[in-house]
mmCIF file of C-alpha atoms in Angstrom:
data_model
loop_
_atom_site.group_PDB
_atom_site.id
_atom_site.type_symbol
_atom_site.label_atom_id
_atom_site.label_comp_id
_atom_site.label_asym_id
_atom_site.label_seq_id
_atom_site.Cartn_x
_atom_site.Cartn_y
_atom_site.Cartn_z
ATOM 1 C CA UNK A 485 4.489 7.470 27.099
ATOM 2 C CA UNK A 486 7.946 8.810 26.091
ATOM 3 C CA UNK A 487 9.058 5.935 23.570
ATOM 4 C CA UNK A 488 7.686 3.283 21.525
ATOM 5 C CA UNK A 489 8.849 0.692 18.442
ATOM 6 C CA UNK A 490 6.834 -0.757 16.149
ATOM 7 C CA UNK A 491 6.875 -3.459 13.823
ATOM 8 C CA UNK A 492 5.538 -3.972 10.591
ATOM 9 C CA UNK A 493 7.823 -5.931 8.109
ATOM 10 C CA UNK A 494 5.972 -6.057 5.232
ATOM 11 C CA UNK A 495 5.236 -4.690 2.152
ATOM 12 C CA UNK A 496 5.146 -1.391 0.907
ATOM 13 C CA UNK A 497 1.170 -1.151 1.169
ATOM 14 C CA UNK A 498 1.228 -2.542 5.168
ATOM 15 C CA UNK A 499 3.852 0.915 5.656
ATOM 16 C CA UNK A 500 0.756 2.899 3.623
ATOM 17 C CA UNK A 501 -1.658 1.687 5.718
ATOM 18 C CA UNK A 502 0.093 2.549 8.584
ATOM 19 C CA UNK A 503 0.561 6.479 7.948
ATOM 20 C CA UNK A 504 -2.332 7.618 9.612
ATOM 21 C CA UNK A 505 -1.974 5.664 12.656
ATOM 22 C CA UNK A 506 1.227 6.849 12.861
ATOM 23 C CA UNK A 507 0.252 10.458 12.916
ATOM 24 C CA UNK A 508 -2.299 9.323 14.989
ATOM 25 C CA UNK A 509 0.353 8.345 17.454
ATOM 26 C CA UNK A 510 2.466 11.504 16.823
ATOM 27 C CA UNK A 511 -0.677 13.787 17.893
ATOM 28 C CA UNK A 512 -1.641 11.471 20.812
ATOM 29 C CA UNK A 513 2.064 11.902 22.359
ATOM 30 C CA UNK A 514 3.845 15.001 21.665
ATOM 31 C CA UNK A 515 7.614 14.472 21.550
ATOM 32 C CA UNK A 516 7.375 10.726 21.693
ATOM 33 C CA UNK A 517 10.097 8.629 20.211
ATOM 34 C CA UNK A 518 8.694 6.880 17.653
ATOM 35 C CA UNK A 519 10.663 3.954 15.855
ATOM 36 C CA UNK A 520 8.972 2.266 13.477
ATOM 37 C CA UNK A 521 11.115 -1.315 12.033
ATOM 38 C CA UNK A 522 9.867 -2.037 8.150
ATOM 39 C CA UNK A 523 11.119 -4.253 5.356
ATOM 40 C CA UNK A 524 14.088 -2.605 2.581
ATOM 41 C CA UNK A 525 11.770 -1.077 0.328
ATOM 42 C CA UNK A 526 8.854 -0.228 1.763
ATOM 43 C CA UNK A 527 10.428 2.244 4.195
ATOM 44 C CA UNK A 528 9.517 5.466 1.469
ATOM 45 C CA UNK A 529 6.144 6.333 2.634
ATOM 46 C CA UNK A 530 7.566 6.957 6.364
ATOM 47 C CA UNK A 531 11.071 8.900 5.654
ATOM 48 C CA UNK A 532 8.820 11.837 4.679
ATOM 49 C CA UNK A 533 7.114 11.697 8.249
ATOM 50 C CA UNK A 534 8.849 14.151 10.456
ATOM 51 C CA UNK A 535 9.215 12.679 14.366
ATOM 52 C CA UNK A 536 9.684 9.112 13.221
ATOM 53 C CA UNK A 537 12.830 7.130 13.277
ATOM 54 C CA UNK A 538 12.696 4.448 10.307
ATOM 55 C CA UNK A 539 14.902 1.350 10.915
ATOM 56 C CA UNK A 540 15.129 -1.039 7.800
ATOM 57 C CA UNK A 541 15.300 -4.626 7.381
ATOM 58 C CA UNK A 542 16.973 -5.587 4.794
ATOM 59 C CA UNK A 543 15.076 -8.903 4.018
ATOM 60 C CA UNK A 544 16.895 -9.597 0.221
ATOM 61 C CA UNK A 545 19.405 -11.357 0.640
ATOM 62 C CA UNK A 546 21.104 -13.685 3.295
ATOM 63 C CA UNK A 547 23.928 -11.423 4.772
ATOM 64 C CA UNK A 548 21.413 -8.458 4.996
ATOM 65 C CA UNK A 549 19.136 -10.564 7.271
ATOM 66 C CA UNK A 550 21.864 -11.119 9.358
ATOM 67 C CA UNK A 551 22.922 -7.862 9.779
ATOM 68 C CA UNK A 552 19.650 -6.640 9.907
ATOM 69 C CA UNK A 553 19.050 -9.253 12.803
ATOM 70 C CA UNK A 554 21.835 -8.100 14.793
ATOM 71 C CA UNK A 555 20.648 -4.279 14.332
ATOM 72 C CA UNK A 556 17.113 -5.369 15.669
ATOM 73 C CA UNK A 557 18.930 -6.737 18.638
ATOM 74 C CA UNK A 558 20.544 -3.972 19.629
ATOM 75 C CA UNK A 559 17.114 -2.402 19.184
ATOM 76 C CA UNK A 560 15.584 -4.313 21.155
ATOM 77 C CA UNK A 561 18.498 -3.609 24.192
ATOM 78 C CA UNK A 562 18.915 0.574 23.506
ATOM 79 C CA UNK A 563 16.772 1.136 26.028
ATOM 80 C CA UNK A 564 14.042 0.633 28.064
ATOM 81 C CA UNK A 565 11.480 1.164 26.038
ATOM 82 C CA UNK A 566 8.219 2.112 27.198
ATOM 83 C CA UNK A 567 5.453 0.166 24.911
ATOM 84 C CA UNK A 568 7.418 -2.544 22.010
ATOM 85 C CA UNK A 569 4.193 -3.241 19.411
ATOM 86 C CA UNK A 570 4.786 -6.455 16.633
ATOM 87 C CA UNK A 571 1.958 -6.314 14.167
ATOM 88 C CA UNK A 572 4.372 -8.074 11.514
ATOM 89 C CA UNK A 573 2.514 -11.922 12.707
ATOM 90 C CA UNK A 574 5.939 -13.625 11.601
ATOM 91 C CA UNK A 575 8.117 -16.496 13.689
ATOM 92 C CA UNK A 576 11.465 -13.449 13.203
ATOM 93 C CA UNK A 577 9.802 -10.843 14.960
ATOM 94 C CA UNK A 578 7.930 -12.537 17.821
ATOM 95 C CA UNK A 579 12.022 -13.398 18.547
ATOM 96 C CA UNK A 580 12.922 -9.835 18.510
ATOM 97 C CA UNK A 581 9.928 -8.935 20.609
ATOM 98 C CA UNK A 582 10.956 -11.779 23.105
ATOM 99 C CA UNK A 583 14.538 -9.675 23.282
ATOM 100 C CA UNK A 584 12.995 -6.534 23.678
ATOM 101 C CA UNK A 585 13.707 -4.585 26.757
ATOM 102 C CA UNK A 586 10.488 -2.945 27.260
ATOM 103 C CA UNK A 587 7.730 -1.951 30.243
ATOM 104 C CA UNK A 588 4.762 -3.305 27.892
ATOM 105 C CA UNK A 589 4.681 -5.455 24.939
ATOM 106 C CA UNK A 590 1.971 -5.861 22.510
ATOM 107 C CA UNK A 591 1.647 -8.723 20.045
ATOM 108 C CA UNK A 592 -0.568 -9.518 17.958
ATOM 109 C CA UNK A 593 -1.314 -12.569 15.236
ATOM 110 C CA UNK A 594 -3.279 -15.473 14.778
ATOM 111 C CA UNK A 595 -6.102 -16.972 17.292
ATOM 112 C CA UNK A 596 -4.882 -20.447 16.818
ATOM 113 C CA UNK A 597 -1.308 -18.725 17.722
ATOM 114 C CA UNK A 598 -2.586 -16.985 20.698
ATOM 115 C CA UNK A 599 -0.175 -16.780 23.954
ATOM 116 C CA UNK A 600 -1.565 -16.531 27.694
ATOM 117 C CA UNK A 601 -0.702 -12.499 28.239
ATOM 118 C CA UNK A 602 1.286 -11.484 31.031
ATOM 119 C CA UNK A 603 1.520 -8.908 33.340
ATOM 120 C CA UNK A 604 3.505 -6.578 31.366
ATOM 121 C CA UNK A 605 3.278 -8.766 27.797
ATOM 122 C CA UNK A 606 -0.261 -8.738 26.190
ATOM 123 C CA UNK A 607 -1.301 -11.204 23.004
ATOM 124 C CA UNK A 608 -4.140 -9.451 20.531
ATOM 125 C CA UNK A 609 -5.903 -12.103 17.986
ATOM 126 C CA UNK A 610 -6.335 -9.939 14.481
ATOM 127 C CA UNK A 611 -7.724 -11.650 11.595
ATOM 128 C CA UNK A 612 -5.569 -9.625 8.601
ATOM 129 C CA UNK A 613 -7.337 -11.805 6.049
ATOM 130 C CA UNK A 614 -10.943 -12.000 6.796
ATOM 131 C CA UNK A 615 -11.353 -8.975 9.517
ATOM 132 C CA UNK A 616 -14.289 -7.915 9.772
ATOM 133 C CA UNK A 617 -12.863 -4.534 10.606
ATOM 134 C CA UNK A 618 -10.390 -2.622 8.183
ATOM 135 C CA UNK A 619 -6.528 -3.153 9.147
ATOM 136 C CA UNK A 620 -5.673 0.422 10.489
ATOM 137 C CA UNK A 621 -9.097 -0.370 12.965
ATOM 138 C CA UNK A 622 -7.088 -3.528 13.915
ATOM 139 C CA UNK A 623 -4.108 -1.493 14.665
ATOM 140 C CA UNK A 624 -6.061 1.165 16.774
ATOM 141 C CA UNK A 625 -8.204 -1.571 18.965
ATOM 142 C CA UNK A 626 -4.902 -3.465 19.711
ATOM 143 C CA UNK A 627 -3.639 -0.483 21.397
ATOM 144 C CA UNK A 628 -6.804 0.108 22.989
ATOM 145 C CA UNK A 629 -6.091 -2.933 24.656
ATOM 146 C CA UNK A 630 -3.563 -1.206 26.908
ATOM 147 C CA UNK A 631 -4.883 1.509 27.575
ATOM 148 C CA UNK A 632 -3.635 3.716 23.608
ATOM 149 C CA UNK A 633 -6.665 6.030 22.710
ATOM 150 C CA UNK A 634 -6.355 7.682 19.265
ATOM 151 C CA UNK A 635 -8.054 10.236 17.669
ATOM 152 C CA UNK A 636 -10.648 9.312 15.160
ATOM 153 C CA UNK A 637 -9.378 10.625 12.358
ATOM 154 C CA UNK A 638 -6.048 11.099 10.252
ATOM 155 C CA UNK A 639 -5.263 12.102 6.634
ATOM 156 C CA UNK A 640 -3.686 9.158 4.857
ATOM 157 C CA UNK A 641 -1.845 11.772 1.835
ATOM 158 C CA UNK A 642 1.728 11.930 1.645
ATOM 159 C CA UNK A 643 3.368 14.443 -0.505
ATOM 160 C CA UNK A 644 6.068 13.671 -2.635
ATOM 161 C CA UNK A 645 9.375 15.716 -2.826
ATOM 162 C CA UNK A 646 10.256 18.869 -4.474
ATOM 163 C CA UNK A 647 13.037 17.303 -6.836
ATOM 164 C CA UNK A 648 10.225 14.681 -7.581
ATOM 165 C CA UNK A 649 7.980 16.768 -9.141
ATOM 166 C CA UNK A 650 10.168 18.623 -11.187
ATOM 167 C CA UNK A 651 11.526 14.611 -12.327
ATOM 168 C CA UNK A 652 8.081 15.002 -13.638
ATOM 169 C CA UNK A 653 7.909 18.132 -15.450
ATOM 170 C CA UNK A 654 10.706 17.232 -17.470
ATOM 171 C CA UNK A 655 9.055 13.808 -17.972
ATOM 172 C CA UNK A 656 6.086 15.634 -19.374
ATOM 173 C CA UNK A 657 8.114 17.856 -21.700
ATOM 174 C CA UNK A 658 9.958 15.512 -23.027
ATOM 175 C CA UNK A 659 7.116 13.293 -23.939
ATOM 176 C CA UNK A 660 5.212 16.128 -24.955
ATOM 177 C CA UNK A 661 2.915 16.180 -22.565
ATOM 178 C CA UNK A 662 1.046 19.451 -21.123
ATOM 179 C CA UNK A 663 -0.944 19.814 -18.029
ATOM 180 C CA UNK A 664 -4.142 18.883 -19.541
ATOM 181 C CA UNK A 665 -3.367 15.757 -21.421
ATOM 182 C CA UNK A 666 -5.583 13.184 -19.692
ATOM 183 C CA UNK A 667 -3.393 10.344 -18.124
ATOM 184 C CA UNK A 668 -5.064 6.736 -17.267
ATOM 185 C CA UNK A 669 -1.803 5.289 -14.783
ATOM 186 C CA UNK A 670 -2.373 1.231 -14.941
ATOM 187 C CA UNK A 671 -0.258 -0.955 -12.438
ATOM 188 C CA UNK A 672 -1.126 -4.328 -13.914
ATOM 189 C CA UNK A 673 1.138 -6.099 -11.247
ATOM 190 C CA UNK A 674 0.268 -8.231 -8.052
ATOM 191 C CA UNK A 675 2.563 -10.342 -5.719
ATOM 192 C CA UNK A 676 0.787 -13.630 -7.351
ATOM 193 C CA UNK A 677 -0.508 -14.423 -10.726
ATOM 194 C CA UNK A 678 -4.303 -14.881 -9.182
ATOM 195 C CA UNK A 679 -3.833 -10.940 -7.646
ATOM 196 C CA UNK A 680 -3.733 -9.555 -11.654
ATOM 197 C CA UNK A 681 -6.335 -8.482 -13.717
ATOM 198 C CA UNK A 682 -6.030 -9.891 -17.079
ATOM 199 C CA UNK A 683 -3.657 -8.026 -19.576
ATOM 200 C CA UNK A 684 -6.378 -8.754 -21.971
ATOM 201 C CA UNK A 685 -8.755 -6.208 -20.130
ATOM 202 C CA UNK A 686 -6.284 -3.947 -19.090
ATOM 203 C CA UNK A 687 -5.677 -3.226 -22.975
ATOM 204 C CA UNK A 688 -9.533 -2.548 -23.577
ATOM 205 C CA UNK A 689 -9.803 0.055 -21.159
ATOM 206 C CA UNK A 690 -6.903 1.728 -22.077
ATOM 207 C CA UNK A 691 -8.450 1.551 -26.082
ATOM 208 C CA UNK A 692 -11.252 2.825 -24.312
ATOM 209 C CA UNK A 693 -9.421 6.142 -22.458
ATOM 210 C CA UNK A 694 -7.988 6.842 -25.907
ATOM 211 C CA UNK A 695 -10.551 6.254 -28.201
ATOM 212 C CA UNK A 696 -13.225 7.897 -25.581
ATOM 213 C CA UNK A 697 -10.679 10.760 -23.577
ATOM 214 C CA UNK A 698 -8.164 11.228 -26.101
ATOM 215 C CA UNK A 699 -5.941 10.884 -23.245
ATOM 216 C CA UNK A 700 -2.300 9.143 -22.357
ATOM 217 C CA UNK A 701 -2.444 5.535 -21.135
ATOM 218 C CA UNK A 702 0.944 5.111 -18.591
ATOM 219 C CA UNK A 703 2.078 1.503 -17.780
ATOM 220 C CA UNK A 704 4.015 1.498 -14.408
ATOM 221 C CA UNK A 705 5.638 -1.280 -12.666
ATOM 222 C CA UNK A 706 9.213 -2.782 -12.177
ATOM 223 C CA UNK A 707 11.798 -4.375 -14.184
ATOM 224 C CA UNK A 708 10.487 -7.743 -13.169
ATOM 225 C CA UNK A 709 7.268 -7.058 -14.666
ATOM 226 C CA UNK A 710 8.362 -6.470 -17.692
ATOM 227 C CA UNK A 711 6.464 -9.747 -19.669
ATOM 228 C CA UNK A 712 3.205 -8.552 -17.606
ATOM 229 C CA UNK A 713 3.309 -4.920 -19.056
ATOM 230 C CA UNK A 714 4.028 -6.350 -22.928
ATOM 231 C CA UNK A 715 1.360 -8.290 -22.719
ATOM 232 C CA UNK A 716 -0.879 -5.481 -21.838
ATOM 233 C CA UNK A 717 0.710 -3.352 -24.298
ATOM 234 C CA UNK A 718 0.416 -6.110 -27.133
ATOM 235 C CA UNK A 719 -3.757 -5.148 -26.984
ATOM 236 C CA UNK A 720 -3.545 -2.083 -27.216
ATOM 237 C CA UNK A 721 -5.350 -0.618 -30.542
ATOM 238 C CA UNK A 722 -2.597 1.305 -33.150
ATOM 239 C CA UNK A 723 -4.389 4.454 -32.441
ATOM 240 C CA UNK A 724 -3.893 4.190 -28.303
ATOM 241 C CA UNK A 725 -0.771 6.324 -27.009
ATOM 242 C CA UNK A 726 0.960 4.426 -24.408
ATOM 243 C CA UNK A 727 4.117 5.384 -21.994
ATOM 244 C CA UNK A 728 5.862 2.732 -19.876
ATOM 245 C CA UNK A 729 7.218 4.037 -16.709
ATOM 246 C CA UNK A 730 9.725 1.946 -14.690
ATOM 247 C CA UNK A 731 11.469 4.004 -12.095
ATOM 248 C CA UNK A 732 11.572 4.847 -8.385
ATOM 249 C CA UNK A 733 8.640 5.087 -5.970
ATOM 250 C CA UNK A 734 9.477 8.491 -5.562
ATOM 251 C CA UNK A 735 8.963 8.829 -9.077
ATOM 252 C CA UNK A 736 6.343 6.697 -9.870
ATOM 253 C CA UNK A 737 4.082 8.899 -6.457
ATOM 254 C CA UNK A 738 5.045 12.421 -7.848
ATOM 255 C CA UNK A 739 3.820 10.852 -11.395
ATOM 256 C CA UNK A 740 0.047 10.236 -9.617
ATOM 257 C CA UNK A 741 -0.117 13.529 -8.263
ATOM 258 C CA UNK A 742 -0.131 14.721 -11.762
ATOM 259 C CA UNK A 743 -2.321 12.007 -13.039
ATOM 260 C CA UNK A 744 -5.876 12.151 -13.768
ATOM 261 C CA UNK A 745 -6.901 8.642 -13.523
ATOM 262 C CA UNK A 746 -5.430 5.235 -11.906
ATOM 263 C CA UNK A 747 -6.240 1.299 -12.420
ATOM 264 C CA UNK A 748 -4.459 -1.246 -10.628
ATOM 265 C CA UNK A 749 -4.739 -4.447 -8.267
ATOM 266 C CA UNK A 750 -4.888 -4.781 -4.732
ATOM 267 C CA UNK A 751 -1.037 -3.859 -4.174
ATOM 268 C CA UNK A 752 1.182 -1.058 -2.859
ATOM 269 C CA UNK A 753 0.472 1.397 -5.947
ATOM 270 C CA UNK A 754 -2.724 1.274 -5.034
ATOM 271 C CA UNK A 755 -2.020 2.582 -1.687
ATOM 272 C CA UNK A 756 0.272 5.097 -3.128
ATOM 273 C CA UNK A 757 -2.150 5.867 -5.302
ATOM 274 C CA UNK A 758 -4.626 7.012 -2.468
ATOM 275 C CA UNK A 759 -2.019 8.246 -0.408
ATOM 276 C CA UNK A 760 -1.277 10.980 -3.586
ATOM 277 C CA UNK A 761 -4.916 11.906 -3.656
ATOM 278 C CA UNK A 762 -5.333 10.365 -7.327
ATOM 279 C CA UNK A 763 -8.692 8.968 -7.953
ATOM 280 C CA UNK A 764 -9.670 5.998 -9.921
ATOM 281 C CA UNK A 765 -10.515 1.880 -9.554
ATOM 282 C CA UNK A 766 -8.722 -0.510 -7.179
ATOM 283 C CA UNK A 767 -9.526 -4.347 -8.505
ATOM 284 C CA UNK A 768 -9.579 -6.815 -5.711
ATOM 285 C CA UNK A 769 -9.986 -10.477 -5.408
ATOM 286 C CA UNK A 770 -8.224 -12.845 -2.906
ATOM 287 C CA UNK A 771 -8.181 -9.688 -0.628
ATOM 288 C CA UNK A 772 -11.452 -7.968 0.744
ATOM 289 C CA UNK A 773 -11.106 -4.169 0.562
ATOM 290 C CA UNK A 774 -13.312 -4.078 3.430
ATOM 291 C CA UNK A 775 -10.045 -5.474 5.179
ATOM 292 C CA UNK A 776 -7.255 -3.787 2.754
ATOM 293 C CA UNK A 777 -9.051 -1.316 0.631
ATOM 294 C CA UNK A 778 -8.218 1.885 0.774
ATOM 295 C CA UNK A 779 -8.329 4.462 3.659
ATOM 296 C CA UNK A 780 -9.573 7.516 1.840
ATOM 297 C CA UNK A 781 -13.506 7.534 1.370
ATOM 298 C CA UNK A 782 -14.892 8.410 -2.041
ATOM 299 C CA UNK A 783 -11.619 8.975 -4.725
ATOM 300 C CA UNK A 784 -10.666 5.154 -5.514
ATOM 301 C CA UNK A 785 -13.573 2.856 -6.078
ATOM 302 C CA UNK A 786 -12.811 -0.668 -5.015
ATOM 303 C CA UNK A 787 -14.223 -3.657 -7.180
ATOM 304 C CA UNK A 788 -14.470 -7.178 -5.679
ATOM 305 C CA UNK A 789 -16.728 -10.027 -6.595
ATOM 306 C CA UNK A 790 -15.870 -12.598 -4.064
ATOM 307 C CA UNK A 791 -16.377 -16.479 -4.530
ATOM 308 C CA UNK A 792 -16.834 -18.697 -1.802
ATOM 309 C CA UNK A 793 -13.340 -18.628 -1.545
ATOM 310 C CA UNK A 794 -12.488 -15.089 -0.960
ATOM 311 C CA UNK A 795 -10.581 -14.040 0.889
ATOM 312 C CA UNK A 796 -8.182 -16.858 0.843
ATOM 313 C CA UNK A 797 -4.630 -18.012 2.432
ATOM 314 C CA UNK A 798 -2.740 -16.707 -0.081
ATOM 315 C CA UNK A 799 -1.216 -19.983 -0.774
ATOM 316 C CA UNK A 800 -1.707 -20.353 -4.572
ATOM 317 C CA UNK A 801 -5.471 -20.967 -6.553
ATOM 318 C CA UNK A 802 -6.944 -23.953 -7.427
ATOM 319 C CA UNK A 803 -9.776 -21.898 -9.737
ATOM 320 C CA UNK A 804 -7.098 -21.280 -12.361
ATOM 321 C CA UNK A 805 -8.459 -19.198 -15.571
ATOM 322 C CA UNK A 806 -11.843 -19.017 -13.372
ATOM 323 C CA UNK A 807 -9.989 -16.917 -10.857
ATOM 324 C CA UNK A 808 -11.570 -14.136 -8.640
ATOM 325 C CA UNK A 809 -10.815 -11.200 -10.554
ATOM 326 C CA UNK A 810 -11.991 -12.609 -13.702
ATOM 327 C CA UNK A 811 -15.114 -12.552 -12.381
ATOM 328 C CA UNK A 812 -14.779 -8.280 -13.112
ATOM 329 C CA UNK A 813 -15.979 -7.585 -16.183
ATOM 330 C CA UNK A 814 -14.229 -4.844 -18.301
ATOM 331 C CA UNK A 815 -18.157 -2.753 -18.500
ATOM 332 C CA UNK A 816 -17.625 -2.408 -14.850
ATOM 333 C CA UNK A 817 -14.061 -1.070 -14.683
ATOM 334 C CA UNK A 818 -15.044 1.740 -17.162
ATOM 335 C CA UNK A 819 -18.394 2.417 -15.761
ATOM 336 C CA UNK A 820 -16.437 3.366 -12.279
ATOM 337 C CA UNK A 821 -13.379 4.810 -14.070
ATOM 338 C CA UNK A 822 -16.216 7.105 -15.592
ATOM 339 C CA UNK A 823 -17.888 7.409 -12.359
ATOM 340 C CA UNK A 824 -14.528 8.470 -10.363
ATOM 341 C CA UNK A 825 -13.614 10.630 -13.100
ATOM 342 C CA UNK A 826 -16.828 12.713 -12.560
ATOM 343 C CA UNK A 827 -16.385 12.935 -8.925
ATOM 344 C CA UNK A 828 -12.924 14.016 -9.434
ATOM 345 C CA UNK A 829 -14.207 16.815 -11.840
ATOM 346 C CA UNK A 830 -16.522 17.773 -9.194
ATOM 347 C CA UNK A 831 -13.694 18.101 -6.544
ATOM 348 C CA UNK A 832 -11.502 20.354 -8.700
ATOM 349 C CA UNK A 833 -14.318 22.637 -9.735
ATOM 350 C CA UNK A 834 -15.491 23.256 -6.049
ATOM 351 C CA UNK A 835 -11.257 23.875 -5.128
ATOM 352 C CA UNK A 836 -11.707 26.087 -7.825
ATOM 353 C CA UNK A 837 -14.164 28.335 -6.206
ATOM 354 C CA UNK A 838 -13.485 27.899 -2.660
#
């Protein structure tokens, strides 16, 4: 197999997730031509993956999609393309994958939106809410459907850049803050109000890192979040030192790699987190980490106390203030903060003396 396009319009945690597939791929097919189509925004992850053409979709606004559209058309016609994958499940790009000039097509979404396969054109059900099986195992088994064989394993870390990291040494210095301050990073955002932990309990386990650690609690998230993060930093004890952080995801990933700790939802910093080798607690509740947790084993701890309705469609909550994540305690989050941070004390020390 000489060339191959996928696509994966999502979210930045989807292009995450994808990484080690990706250099699954790479490993699997020397020399391959590897485009991979993802949404404005969530292309960062892949530009530092050398051997892998990143086309963006720019999904924000209406003259971008149409652009964007007419790009993925003349995608779809550059050439003949050996295997064209879709595991985006959207109406936008089973049409580009119907326009794609390819020798085998794989598709994947729904059961109830299956598609009788053809001879060159094959339709995989996947289950990207429920599962059972993780979503980079979902990936893998669709393309052992025709015939793709990956290796079984692949390092999901992605290093940030050299001008990223010194972004971050002057950060530090100019907050006054040396290499063995203690830093807690807490994302307190979700893409829906029922995928946050509440500020409330955010603020107690940042008290908590102070009053316990004597270390730095850092608030990262965007602009838009702005009225999430106050209200996190409105509980916060007179005596707890707080940053807020709202920059670049270049930024934000060369921040974790200097971290000691992170908190956050199910989201893409949580992803970024793992994929910088942080350790720390990843809080899920409409989602089941056993779907979208994250791929390392062992450095972020995923918490999830499921209803009967977990995981859901994503298409609001009924439960209101008796939401899924409320039903996490704040004992529990520091218990496994504590936990991870032993573990990653235990990691350094044998680096140390290896």
């Amino acid at each position: 197999m000489d060339s191959m396009v996928i696509l994966r319009m999502r979210y930045l945690g989807d292009s995450l997730l994808l990484v080690p597939t990706l250099r699954k791929l790479l490993l699997a097919y020397p020399g391959i031509f590897l485009t991979v189509v993802v949404n404005r925004g969530t292309e960062y992850p892949l530009k530092n993956l050398s051997g892998i053409r990143v086309v963006v979709f720019d999904n924000r606004s209406f003259w971008g999609k149409l652009k964007s559209s007419y790009d993925m058309v003349r995608l779809a016609r550059e050439r003949k393309w050996d295997l064209w994958v879709d595991w985006t499940v959207s109406d936008r790009s089973r049409l580009f994958s119907r326009l794609a000039d390819a020798s085998r097509k794989l598709s994947c979404g729904w059961k109830k939106d299956e598609r009788p396969s053809s001879q060159n054109s094959i339709y995989v059900p996947v289950d990207f809410n429920h599962g059972p099986d993780p979503v980079m195992n979902q990936y893998e088994s669709s393309l052992r459907k025709i015939g793709v064989h990956l290796s079984a394993t692949s390092d999901p870390l992605v290093s940030s850049s050299a001008s990223s990291r010194m972004e971050i040494e002057t950060w530090r210095k100019e907050n006054r803050l040396d290499q063995e301050t203690p830093i807690l990073l807490i994302h307190p955002g979700g893409r829906e109000w029922y995928k946050r932990w509440p500020p409330d309990r955010l603020a107690q386990v940042g008290n908590w890192w102070s009053k316990v650690h004597k270390g730095v609690v850092v608030i990262i998230g965007t602009r838009e979040d702005q009225t999430l993060i106050l209200s996190v930093t409105s509980g916060f004890q007179p005596e707890t030192r707080f940053l807020i952080v709202q920059e670049s995801i270049p930024f934000i990933h060369a921040l974790m790699e200097s971290s000691t700790l992170f908190l956050g939802n199910d989201s893409g910093p949580l992803h970024l987190a793992d994929a910088a080798g942080l350790y720390g607690v990843g809080l899920f509740g409409s989602t089941t980490p056993a779907v979208w947790g994250p791929v390392s084993t062992g450095r972020l701890l995923t918490l999830y106390d499921p209803p009967a309705c977990s995981p859901c469609s994503h298409e609001g909550c009924s439960q209101g203030v008796d939401n899924c994540l409320r039903r996490i305690e704040v004992n529990q989050v520091i218990e496994g903060l504590s936990r991870q941070l032993k573990l990653r004390e235990k990691h350094l020390k044998e680096v140390s003396l290896s």
